[in-house]
Amino acid sequence: MDNDTPPPPSLPAEARLPINRCNLPAVILGSLTFQDHPAPLELDGVRALHGDLWRHLDGLDDAAVRIHDFMAYMRGHFCLDDPVACGLTLGEEGGRARADYLRTLRGWWFNPDGREAAVVKGWVESRFGLITRFHREPLPDAESEAYGRFMQERVCGVYNTNALESQLDLLYSYTQYELRRRAPARTHLTLYRGVNRLADHEVLAHLSGGEALVLLNNVNAFSAVRERADEFGDYILTVKVPTTKVCCFQDLLPGVLQGEGEHLVIGGVYRVKVSLM
């Protein structure tokens, strides 16, 4: 697409589902318009189901105390310290019974194409309606063998776990709560992603000023530290990410998640600035 052609503002049909489990459809939340004019995203039922948690957190001014109490709530509500109490078995597949949101996040940071990453990508599909575009290999459509392999790994990742995707629901909602508490007027974060070749991504348009319109995978790792992104590729994508598209960030759970300024970001269509190291 040349520079004189207006970029498509919407999410391509092959990258979205017709339904999701949040307050805005995928065609809106995955669009370029949403990047420029974001709105709050709320997962169905989470705020109502966990109302006691939010009311408790509202009364706490110390972020460290809120984090401690959130993690305690997760352990209690999902019986994370005693999976047998939820009817799970610790037999041959017992390792999956102990899978929780923290192990899933650590697995993502360790390998963004591993089993835990498949769980996160599948969760984003289900909740936000954005179809996974890459997992170890391009996933051209839901009928492809590659997509079938991804789905098999996703299912294996959630099998014999204690409502793992519901744990991720609450983690996302808590992330959004903390972002609003810490900086209520902030709508965007400037984040960075290192890549080896821009051609490996789904570029929808090349724009003026070194910018491009890119369809990102449904969930991606970004860093708040440009020098950290340099370690992952020769090209740096600089993106203004709506805060409502941040699933989690390293500083949310200090001492639990390793890294330097890492953010887990919901994908879709983004305007990005492309630069060399």
PDB file of C-alpha atoms in Angstrom:
ATOM      1  CA  MET A   1       0.000   0.000   0.000  1.00  0.00           C
ATOM      2  CA  ASP A   2       1.495   3.394  -0.947  1.00  0.00           C
ATOM      3  CA  ASN A   3       1.720   6.435   1.283  1.00  0.00           C
ATOM      4  CA  ASP A   4      -1.134   8.209  -0.494  1.00  0.00           C
ATOM      5  CA  THR A   5      -3.634   5.485   0.313  1.00  0.00           C
ATOM      6  CA  PRO A   6      -5.476   5.951   3.616  1.00  0.00           C
ATOM      7  CA  PRO A   7      -4.685   3.091   5.988  1.00  0.00           C
ATOM      8  CA  PRO A   8      -7.497   0.698   6.817  1.00  0.00           C
ATOM      9  CA  PRO A   9      -8.857   1.724  10.223  1.00  0.00           C
ATOM     10  CA  SER A  10     -10.426  -1.609  11.085  1.00  0.00           C
ATOM     11  CA  LEU A  11      -9.255  -5.032  12.143  1.00  0.00           C
ATOM     12  CA  PRO A  12      -9.197  -7.469   9.177  1.00  0.00           C
ATOM     13  CA  ALA A  13     -11.982 -10.035   9.244  1.00  0.00           C
ATOM     14  CA  GLU A  14      -9.572 -12.984   9.354  1.00  0.00           C
ATOM     15  CA  ALA A  15      -8.084 -11.679  12.610  1.00  0.00           C
ATOM     16  CA  ARG A  16     -11.256 -11.503  14.676  1.00  0.00           C
ATOM     17  CA  LEU A  17     -14.100 -13.583  16.061  1.00  0.00           C
ATOM     18  CA  PRO A  18     -17.745 -12.488  15.788  1.00  0.00           C
ATOM     19  CA  ILE A  19     -18.248 -12.719  19.564  1.00  0.00           C
ATOM     20  CA  ASN A  20     -16.144 -12.246  22.669  1.00  0.00           C
ATOM     21  CA  ARG A  21     -16.543 -11.858  26.427  1.00  0.00           C
ATOM     22  CA  CYS A  22     -16.000  -8.174  27.020  1.00  0.00           C
ATOM     23  CA  ASN A  23     -17.895  -4.932  26.585  1.00  0.00           C
ATOM     24  CA  LEU A  24     -16.565  -4.059  23.108  1.00  0.00           C
ATOM     25  CA  PRO A  25     -16.431  -6.284  20.003  1.00  0.00           C
ATOM     26  CA  ALA A  26     -13.116  -7.303  18.501  1.00  0.00           C
ATOM     27  CA  VAL A  27     -13.649  -5.194  15.379  1.00  0.00           C
ATOM     28  CA  ILE A  28     -13.540  -2.099  17.602  1.00  0.00           C
ATOM     29  CA  LEU A  29     -10.969  -2.963  20.268  1.00  0.00           C
ATOM     30  CA  GLY A  30      -8.583  -4.340  17.657  1.00  0.00           C
ATOM     31  CA  SER A  31      -8.782  -1.315  15.376  1.00  0.00           C
ATOM     32  CA  LEU A  32      -6.472   1.603  14.694  1.00  0.00           C
ATOM     33  CA  THR A  33      -9.222   3.897  15.898  1.00  0.00           C
ATOM     34  CA  PHE A  34      -9.099   2.225  19.309  1.00  0.00           C
ATOM     35  CA  GLN A  35      -5.351   2.848  19.536  1.00  0.00           C
ATOM     36  CA  ASP A  36      -5.978   6.554  19.009  1.00  0.00           C
ATOM     37  CA  HIS A  37      -9.149   6.777  21.091  1.00  0.00           C
ATOM     38  CA  PRO A  38      -9.149   3.959  23.670  1.00  0.00           C
ATOM     39  CA  ALA A  39     -12.011   3.140  25.993  1.00  0.00           C
ATOM     40  CA  PRO A  40     -12.193   0.956  29.119  1.00  0.00           C
ATOM     41  CA  LEU A  41     -12.381  -2.802  28.507  1.00  0.00           C
ATOM     42  CA  GLU A  42     -14.263  -4.899  31.017  1.00  0.00           C
ATOM     43  CA  LEU A  43     -14.542  -8.683  30.972  1.00  0.00           C
ATOM     44  CA  ASP A  44     -18.013 -10.102  31.427  1.00  0.00           C
ATOM     45  CA  GLY A  45     -18.971 -10.702  35.038  1.00  0.00           C
ATOM     46  CA  VAL A  46     -15.556 -10.197  36.649  1.00  0.00           C
ATOM     47  CA  ARG A  47     -16.311  -6.947  38.449  1.00  0.00           C
ATOM     48  CA  ALA A  48     -19.619  -8.217  39.807  1.00  0.00           C
ATOM     49  CA  LEU A  49     -18.308 -11.642  40.837  1.00  0.00           C
ATOM     50  CA  HIS A  50     -15.360 -10.202  42.745  1.00  0.00           C
ATOM     51  CA  GLY A  51     -17.028  -7.103  44.133  1.00  0.00           C
ATOM     52  CA  ASP A  52     -15.731  -7.715  47.661  1.00  0.00           C
ATOM     53  CA  LEU A  53     -12.152  -7.639  46.369  1.00  0.00           C
ATOM     54  CA  TRP A  54     -12.526  -4.278  44.638  1.00  0.00           C
ATOM     55  CA  ARG A  55     -14.227  -2.725  47.651  1.00  0.00           C
ATOM     56  CA  HIS A  56     -11.421  -3.974  49.882  1.00  0.00           C
ATOM     57  CA  LEU A  57      -8.730  -2.617  47.564  1.00  0.00           C
ATOM     58  CA  ASP A  58     -10.473   0.758  47.382  1.00  0.00           C
ATOM     59  CA  GLY A  59      -9.695   1.231  51.057  1.00  0.00           C
ATOM     60  CA  LEU A  60      -5.945   0.580  50.693  1.00  0.00           C
ATOM     61  CA  ASP A  61      -3.608   3.443  49.807  1.00  0.00           C
ATOM     62  CA  ASP A  62      -0.404   1.394  49.768  1.00  0.00           C
ATOM     63  CA  ALA A  63       0.182  -0.373  46.424  1.00  0.00           C
ATOM     64  CA  ALA A  64       2.385  -2.999  48.074  1.00  0.00           C
ATOM     65  CA  VAL A  65      -0.417  -3.913  50.468  1.00  0.00           C
ATOM     66  CA  ARG A  66      -2.903  -4.096  47.604  1.00  0.00           C
ATOM     67  CA  ILE A  67      -0.608  -6.486  45.727  1.00  0.00           C
ATOM     68  CA  HIS A  68      -0.191  -8.672  48.815  1.00  0.00           C
ATOM     69  CA  ASP A  69      -3.943  -8.815  49.413  1.00  0.00           C
ATOM     70  CA  PHE A  70      -4.702  -9.473  45.741  1.00  0.00           C
ATOM     71  CA  MET A  71      -2.363 -12.467  45.685  1.00  0.00           C
ATOM     72  CA  ALA A  72      -3.861 -13.733  48.949  1.00  0.00           C
ATOM     73  CA  TYR A  73      -7.329 -13.418  47.419  1.00  0.00           C
ATOM     74  CA  MET A  74      -6.200 -15.418  44.382  1.00  0.00           C
ATOM     75  CA  ARG A  75      -4.827 -18.189  46.592  1.00  0.00           C
ATOM     76  CA  GLY A  76      -8.014 -18.352  48.621  1.00  0.00           C
ATOM     77  CA  HIS A  77     -10.613 -17.974  45.877  1.00  0.00           C
ATOM     78  CA  PHE A  78      -8.964 -20.524  43.553  1.00  0.00           C
ATOM     79  CA  CYS A  79      -7.545 -22.811  46.300  1.00  0.00           C
ATOM     80  CA  LEU A  80      -4.107 -22.439  44.754  1.00  0.00           C
ATOM     81  CA  ASP A  81      -2.377 -23.883  47.812  1.00  0.00           C
ATOM     82  CA  ASP A  82      -4.640 -26.941  47.903  1.00  0.00           C
ATOM     83  CA  PRO A  83      -5.820 -27.996  44.425  1.00  0.00           C
ATOM     84  CA  VAL A  84      -7.179 -31.278  45.805  1.00  0.00           C
ATOM     85  CA  ALA A  85      -9.797 -29.233  47.682  1.00  0.00           C
ATOM     86  CA  CYS A  86     -11.199 -28.276  44.278  1.00  0.00           C
ATOM     87  CA  GLY A  87     -11.444 -31.893  43.176  1.00  0.00           C
ATOM     88  CA  LEU A  88      -8.239 -31.926  41.150  1.00  0.00           C
ATOM     89  CA  THR A  89      -6.042 -35.009  41.189  1.00  0.00           C
ATOM     90  CA  LEU A  90      -2.279 -35.009  41.676  1.00  0.00           C
ATOM     91  CA  GLY A  91      -1.572 -38.154  39.705  1.00  0.00           C
ATOM     92  CA  GLU A  92       0.379 -38.574  36.507  1.00  0.00           C
ATOM     93  CA  GLU A  93      -0.824 -35.206  35.230  1.00  0.00           C
ATOM     94  CA  GLY A  94      -0.598 -33.637  38.667  1.00  0.00           C
ATOM     95  CA  GLY A  95       1.726 -30.909  37.471  1.00  0.00           C
ATOM     96  CA  ARG A  96      -1.137 -29.289  35.578  1.00  0.00           C
ATOM     97  CA  ALA A  97      -3.291 -29.289  38.717  1.00  0.00           C
ATOM     98  CA  ARG A  98      -0.787 -26.868  40.233  1.00  0.00           C
ATOM     99  CA  ALA A  99      -0.683 -24.616  37.171  1.00  0.00           C
ATOM    100  CA  ASP A 100      -1.778 -21.118  38.067  1.00  0.00           C
ATOM    101  CA  TYR A 101      -1.622 -17.563  36.757  1.00  0.00           C
ATOM    102  CA  LEU A 102       1.913 -16.999  38.095  1.00  0.00           C
ATOM    103  CA  ARG A 103       3.360 -20.122  36.483  1.00  0.00           C
ATOM    104  CA  THR A 104       1.585 -19.228  33.274  1.00  0.00           C
ATOM    105  CA  LEU A 105       3.123 -15.747  33.247  1.00  0.00           C
ATOM    106  CA  ARG A 106       6.587 -17.104  34.002  1.00  0.00           C
ATOM    107  CA  GLY A 107       6.157 -19.633  31.212  1.00  0.00           C
ATOM    108  CA  TRP A 108       5.231 -16.861  28.791  1.00  0.00           C
ATOM    109  CA  TRP A 109       8.325 -14.799  29.619  1.00  0.00           C
ATOM    110  CA  PHE A 110      10.518 -17.897  29.327  1.00  0.00           C
ATOM    111  CA  ASN A 111       9.089 -19.018  25.976  1.00  0.00           C
ATOM    112  CA  PRO A 112       6.451 -16.971  24.096  1.00  0.00           C
ATOM    113  CA  ASP A 113       5.777 -19.985  21.862  1.00  0.00           C
ATOM    114  CA  GLY A 114       5.453 -22.575  24.625  1.00  0.00           C
ATOM    115  CA  ARG A 115       2.453 -24.240  26.223  1.00  0.00           C
ATOM    116  CA  GLU A 116       1.815 -21.456  28.725  1.00  0.00           C
ATOM    117  CA  ALA A 117       1.953 -18.923  25.896  1.00  0.00           C
ATOM    118  CA  ALA A 118      -0.645 -20.980  24.006  1.00  0.00           C
ATOM    119  CA  VAL A 119      -2.899 -20.704  27.066  1.00  0.00           C
ATOM    120  CA  VAL A 120      -2.496 -16.910  27.158  1.00  0.00           C
ATOM    121  CA  LYS A 121      -3.122 -16.558  23.424  1.00  0.00           C
ATOM    122  CA  GLY A 122      -6.188 -18.778  23.661  1.00  0.00           C
ATOM    123  CA  TRP A 123      -7.467 -16.737  26.610  1.00  0.00           C
ATOM    124  CA  VAL A 124      -7.154 -13.535  24.565  1.00  0.00           C
ATOM    125  CA  GLU A 125      -9.074 -15.183  21.719  1.00  0.00           C
ATOM    126  CA  SER A 126     -11.875 -16.189  24.063  1.00  0.00           C
ATOM    127  CA  ARG A 127     -12.133 -12.952  26.028  1.00  0.00           C
ATOM    128  CA  PHE A 128     -11.306 -10.276  23.453  1.00  0.00           C
ATOM    129  CA  GLY A 129     -12.135 -12.045  20.183  1.00  0.00           C
ATOM    130  CA  LEU A 130      -8.705 -11.507  18.594  1.00  0.00           C
ATOM    131  CA  ILE A 131      -7.568 -14.607  16.725  1.00  0.00           C
ATOM    132  CA  THR A 132      -4.028 -15.871  17.281  1.00  0.00           C
ATOM    133  CA  ARG A 133      -1.922 -15.094  14.217  1.00  0.00           C
ATOM    134  CA  PHE A 134       1.341 -16.731  15.255  1.00  0.00           C
ATOM    135  CA  HIS A 135       2.406 -19.566  17.545  1.00  0.00           C
ATOM    136  CA  ARG A 136       5.747 -21.078  16.546  1.00  0.00           C
ATOM    137  CA  GLU A 137       4.622 -20.496  12.955  1.00  0.00           C
ATOM    138  CA  PRO A 138       2.113 -18.325  11.081  1.00  0.00           C
ATOM    139  CA  LEU A 139      -1.516 -19.368  11.619  1.00  0.00           C
ATOM    140  CA  PRO A 140      -3.202 -18.357   8.356  1.00  0.00           C
ATOM    141  CA  ASP A 141      -6.722 -19.396   9.342  1.00  0.00           C
ATOM    142  CA  ALA A 142      -8.720 -21.554  11.741  1.00  0.00           C
ATOM    143  CA  GLU A 143      -8.899 -24.395   9.203  1.00  0.00           C
ATOM    144  CA  SER A 144      -5.134 -24.778   8.838  1.00  0.00           C
ATOM    145  CA  GLU A 145      -3.112 -27.623  10.324  1.00  0.00           C
ATOM    146  CA  ALA A 146      -0.914 -25.064  12.079  1.00  0.00           C
ATOM    147  CA  TYR A 147      -3.918 -23.628  13.887  1.00  0.00           C
ATOM    148  CA  GLY A 148      -5.005 -27.141  14.852  1.00  0.00           C
ATOM    149  CA  ARG A 149      -1.613 -27.761  16.452  1.00  0.00           C
ATOM    150  CA  PHE A 150      -1.916 -24.511  18.361  1.00  0.00           C
ATOM    151  CA  MET A 151      -5.384 -25.430  19.626  1.00  0.00           C
ATOM    152  CA  GLN A 152      -4.161 -28.847  20.779  1.00  0.00           C
ATOM    153  CA  GLU A 153      -1.408 -27.211  22.814  1.00  0.00           C
ATOM    154  CA  ARG A 154      -3.849 -24.662  24.224  1.00  0.00           C
ATOM    155  CA  VAL A 155      -6.243 -27.404  25.355  1.00  0.00           C
ATOM    156  CA  CYS A 156      -3.416 -29.386  26.939  1.00  0.00           C
ATOM    157  CA  GLY A 157      -2.382 -26.232  28.770  1.00  0.00           C
ATOM    158  CA  VAL A 158      -5.734 -25.716  30.483  1.00  0.00           C
ATOM    159  CA  TYR A 159      -6.563 -29.396  31.056  1.00  0.00           C
ATOM    160  CA  ASN A 160      -6.739 -30.402  34.742  1.00  0.00           C
ATOM    161  CA  THR A 161      -6.166 -26.839  35.943  1.00  0.00           C
ATOM    162  CA  ASN A 162      -8.252 -24.883  38.398  1.00  0.00           C
ATOM    163  CA  ALA A 163     -10.144 -22.346  36.252  1.00  0.00           C
ATOM    164  CA  LEU A 164      -6.856 -21.081  34.835  1.00  0.00           C
ATOM    165  CA  GLU A 165      -8.517 -18.773  32.319  1.00  0.00           C
ATOM    166  CA  SER A 166     -10.698 -17.308  35.081  1.00  0.00           C
ATOM    167  CA  GLN A 167      -7.512 -16.604  37.020  1.00  0.00           C
ATOM    168  CA  LEU A 168      -6.246 -14.675  33.991  1.00  0.00           C
ATOM    169  CA  ASP A 169      -9.553 -12.786  33.882  1.00  0.00           C
ATOM    170  CA  LEU A 170      -8.994 -11.560  37.419  1.00  0.00           C
ATOM    171  CA  LEU A 171      -5.323 -10.779  36.777  1.00  0.00           C
ATOM    172  CA  TYR A 172      -6.254  -8.583  33.790  1.00  0.00           C
ATOM    173  CA  SER A 173      -8.943  -6.815  35.807  1.00  0.00           C
ATOM    174  CA  TYR A 174      -6.542  -6.214  38.686  1.00  0.00           C
ATOM    175  CA  THR A 175      -3.905  -4.887  36.272  1.00  0.00           C
ATOM    176  CA  GLN A 176      -6.436  -2.389  34.957  1.00  0.00           C
ATOM    177  CA  TYR A 177      -7.442  -1.453  38.497  1.00  0.00           C
ATOM    178  CA  GLU A 178      -3.821  -0.734  39.460  1.00  0.00           C
ATOM    179  CA  LEU A 179      -3.122   1.289  36.312  1.00  0.00           C
ATOM    180  CA  ARG A 180      -6.126   3.495  37.061  1.00  0.00           C
ATOM    181  CA  ARG A 181      -5.193   3.867  40.740  1.00  0.00           C
ATOM    182  CA  ARG A 182      -1.588   4.815  39.982  1.00  0.00           C
ATOM    183  CA  ALA A 183      -2.199   7.196  37.059  1.00  0.00           C
ATOM    184  CA  PRO A 184      -5.927   7.846  36.542  1.00  0.00           C
ATOM    185  CA  ALA A 185      -5.423  10.379  33.731  1.00  0.00           C
ATOM    186  CA  ARG A 186      -3.009   8.249  31.687  1.00  0.00           C
ATOM    187  CA  THR A 187      -4.458   6.722  28.511  1.00  0.00           C
ATOM    188  CA  HIS A 188      -1.303   5.396  26.779  1.00  0.00           C
ATOM    189  CA  LEU A 189       2.118   3.956  27.524  1.00  0.00           C
ATOM    190  CA  THR A 190       5.090   4.282  25.171  1.00  0.00           C
ATOM    191  CA  LEU A 191       6.480   0.771  24.830  1.00  0.00           C
ATOM    192  CA  TYR A 192       9.161  -0.888  22.707  1.00  0.00           C
ATOM    193  CA  ARG A 193       9.568  -4.195  20.918  1.00  0.00           C
ATOM    194  CA  GLY A 194      12.712  -5.486  19.208  1.00  0.00           C
ATOM    195  CA  VAL A 195      12.334  -7.430  15.942  1.00  0.00           C
ATOM    196  CA  ASN A 196      14.819  -8.822  13.448  1.00  0.00           C
ATOM    197  CA  ARG A 197      12.780  -8.205  10.316  1.00  0.00           C
ATOM    198  CA  LEU A 198       9.696  -6.067   9.917  1.00  0.00           C
ATOM    199  CA  ALA A 199       8.752  -8.297   6.964  1.00  0.00           C
ATOM    200  CA  ASP A 200       8.129 -11.129   9.447  1.00  0.00           C
ATOM    201  CA  HIS A 201       5.145  -9.152  10.738  1.00  0.00           C
ATOM    202  CA  GLU A 202       1.813  -8.479   9.058  1.00  0.00           C
ATOM    203  CA  VAL A 203       2.428  -4.992   7.703  1.00  0.00           C
ATOM    204  CA  LEU A 204      -0.810  -3.473   6.418  1.00  0.00           C
ATOM    205  CA  ALA A 205       0.661  -0.174   5.216  1.00  0.00           C
ATOM    206  CA  HIS A 206       3.902   1.786   5.130  1.00  0.00           C
ATOM    207  CA  LEU A 207       3.288   5.332   6.291  1.00  0.00           C
ATOM    208  CA  SER A 208       5.364   8.498   6.132  1.00  0.00           C
ATOM    209  CA  GLY A 209       7.921   9.426   8.769  1.00  0.00           C
ATOM    210  CA  GLY A 210       9.196   5.902   9.294  1.00  0.00           C
ATOM    211  CA  GLU A 211       5.848   4.645  10.556  1.00  0.00           C
ATOM    212  CA  ALA A 212       3.942   1.531   9.567  1.00  0.00           C
ATOM    213  CA  LEU A 213       0.534   0.075  10.183  1.00  0.00           C
ATOM    214  CA  VAL A 214       1.005  -3.418  11.609  1.00  0.00           C
ATOM    215  CA  LEU A 215      -1.375  -6.204  12.584  1.00  0.00           C
ATOM    216  CA  LEU A 216       0.233  -7.567  15.736  1.00  0.00           C
ATOM    217  CA  ASN A 217      -0.393 -11.023  17.133  1.00  0.00           C
ATOM    218  CA  ASN A 218      -3.297 -11.142  19.572  1.00  0.00           C
ATOM    219  CA  VAL A 219      -0.938 -10.798  22.551  1.00  0.00           C
ATOM    220  CA  ASN A 220       2.670  -9.574  22.581  1.00  0.00           C
ATOM    221  CA  ALA A 221       5.574  -8.784  24.884  1.00  0.00           C
ATOM    222  CA  PHE A 222       6.767  -5.173  25.016  1.00  0.00           C
ATOM    223  CA  SER A 223       9.260  -3.378  27.210  1.00  0.00           C
ATOM    224  CA  ALA A 224       9.102   0.047  28.817  1.00  0.00           C
ATOM    225  CA  VAL A 225      12.915   0.209  28.466  1.00  0.00           C
ATOM    226  CA  ARG A 226      14.182   0.809  24.930  1.00  0.00           C
ATOM    227  CA  GLU A 227      17.620  -0.622  25.705  1.00  0.00           C
ATOM    228  CA  ARG A 228      15.945  -3.852  26.823  1.00  0.00           C
ATOM    229  CA  ALA A 229      14.094  -4.131  23.494  1.00  0.00           C
ATOM    230  CA  ASP A 230      17.422  -3.732  21.670  1.00  0.00           C
ATOM    231  CA  GLU A 231      18.392  -7.197  22.874  1.00  0.00           C
ATOM    232  CA  PHE A 232      15.685  -8.858  20.785  1.00  0.00           C
ATOM    233  CA  GLY A 233      16.286  -7.451  17.304  1.00  0.00           C
ATOM    234  CA  ASP A 234      17.930  -4.874  15.062  1.00  0.00           C
ATOM    235  CA  TYR A 235      14.723  -2.931  14.553  1.00  0.00           C
ATOM    236  CA  ILE A 236      12.781  -1.255  17.346  1.00  0.00           C
ATOM    237  CA  LEU A 237       9.025  -0.809  17.159  1.00  0.00           C
ATOM    238  CA  THR A 238       7.936   2.144  19.271  1.00  0.00           C
ATOM    239  CA  VAL A 239       4.224   1.995  20.028  1.00  0.00           C
ATOM    240  CA  LYS A 240       1.763   4.110  21.966  1.00  0.00           C
ATOM    241  CA  VAL A 241      -0.219   1.355  23.664  1.00  0.00           C
ATOM    242  CA  PRO A 242      -3.595   2.075  25.274  1.00  0.00           C
ATOM    243  CA  THR A 243      -3.376   1.283  28.971  1.00  0.00           C
ATOM    244  CA  THR A 244      -6.611  -0.684  28.593  1.00  0.00           C
ATOM    245  CA  LYS A 245      -4.705  -3.165  26.403  1.00  0.00           C
ATOM    246  CA  VAL A 246      -2.118  -4.030  29.069  1.00  0.00           C
ATOM    247  CA  CYS A 247      -2.790  -7.518  30.480  1.00  0.00           C
ATOM    248  CA  CYS A 248       0.021  -7.445  33.026  1.00  0.00           C
ATOM    249  CA  PHE A 249       3.360  -5.745  33.641  1.00  0.00           C
ATOM    250  CA  GLN A 250       6.482  -6.747  35.494  1.00  0.00           C
ATOM    251  CA  ASP A 251       6.262  -4.059  38.177  1.00  0.00           C
ATOM    252  CA  LEU A 252       2.734  -5.163  39.076  1.00  0.00           C
ATOM    253  CA  LEU A 253       4.106  -8.218  40.896  1.00  0.00           C
ATOM    254  CA  PRO A 254       7.648  -7.237  41.960  1.00  0.00           C
ATOM    255  CA  GLY A 255       9.810 -10.171  42.919  1.00  0.00           C
ATOM    256  CA  VAL A 256       7.446 -12.579  41.193  1.00  0.00           C
ATOM    257  CA  LEU A 257       7.959 -11.711  37.536  1.00  0.00           C
ATOM    258  CA  GLN A 258      11.526 -11.313  36.317  1.00  0.00           C
ATOM    259  CA  GLY A 259      12.588  -8.797  33.711  1.00  0.00           C
ATOM    260  CA  GLU A 260      12.986  -5.094  33.130  1.00  0.00           C
ATOM    261  CA  GLY A 261       9.824  -3.195  32.340  1.00  0.00           C
ATOM    262  CA  GLU A 262       8.110  -6.061  30.506  1.00  0.00           C
ATOM    263  CA  HIS A 263       4.462  -5.624  29.572  1.00  0.00           C
ATOM    264  CA  LEU A 264       2.016  -8.155  28.166  1.00  0.00           C
ATOM    265  CA  VAL A 265      -0.066  -6.306  25.563  1.00  0.00           C
ATOM    266  CA  ILE A 266      -3.251  -7.210  23.674  1.00  0.00           C
ATOM    267  CA  GLY A 267      -2.730  -7.015  19.918  1.00  0.00           C
ATOM    268  CA  GLY A 268      -4.679  -5.823  16.912  1.00  0.00           C
ATOM    269  CA  VAL A 269      -3.908  -3.039  14.447  1.00  0.00           C
ATOM    270  CA  TYR A 270      -1.280  -0.539  15.617  1.00  0.00           C
ATOM    271  CA  ARG A 271       0.530   2.441  14.171  1.00  0.00           C
ATOM    272  CA  VAL A 272       4.207   1.847  15.000  1.00  0.00           C
ATOM    273  CA  LYS A 273       7.406   3.855  14.606  1.00  0.00           C
ATOM    274  CA  VAL A 274      10.187   1.754  13.090  1.00  0.00           C
ATOM    275  CA  SER A 275      13.808   2.626  13.859  1.00  0.00           C
ATOM    276  CA  LEU A 276      17.212   0.974  13.872  1.00  0.00           C
ATOM    277  CA  MET A 277      19.211   0.365  17.043  1.00  0.00           C
TER     278      MET A 277
END
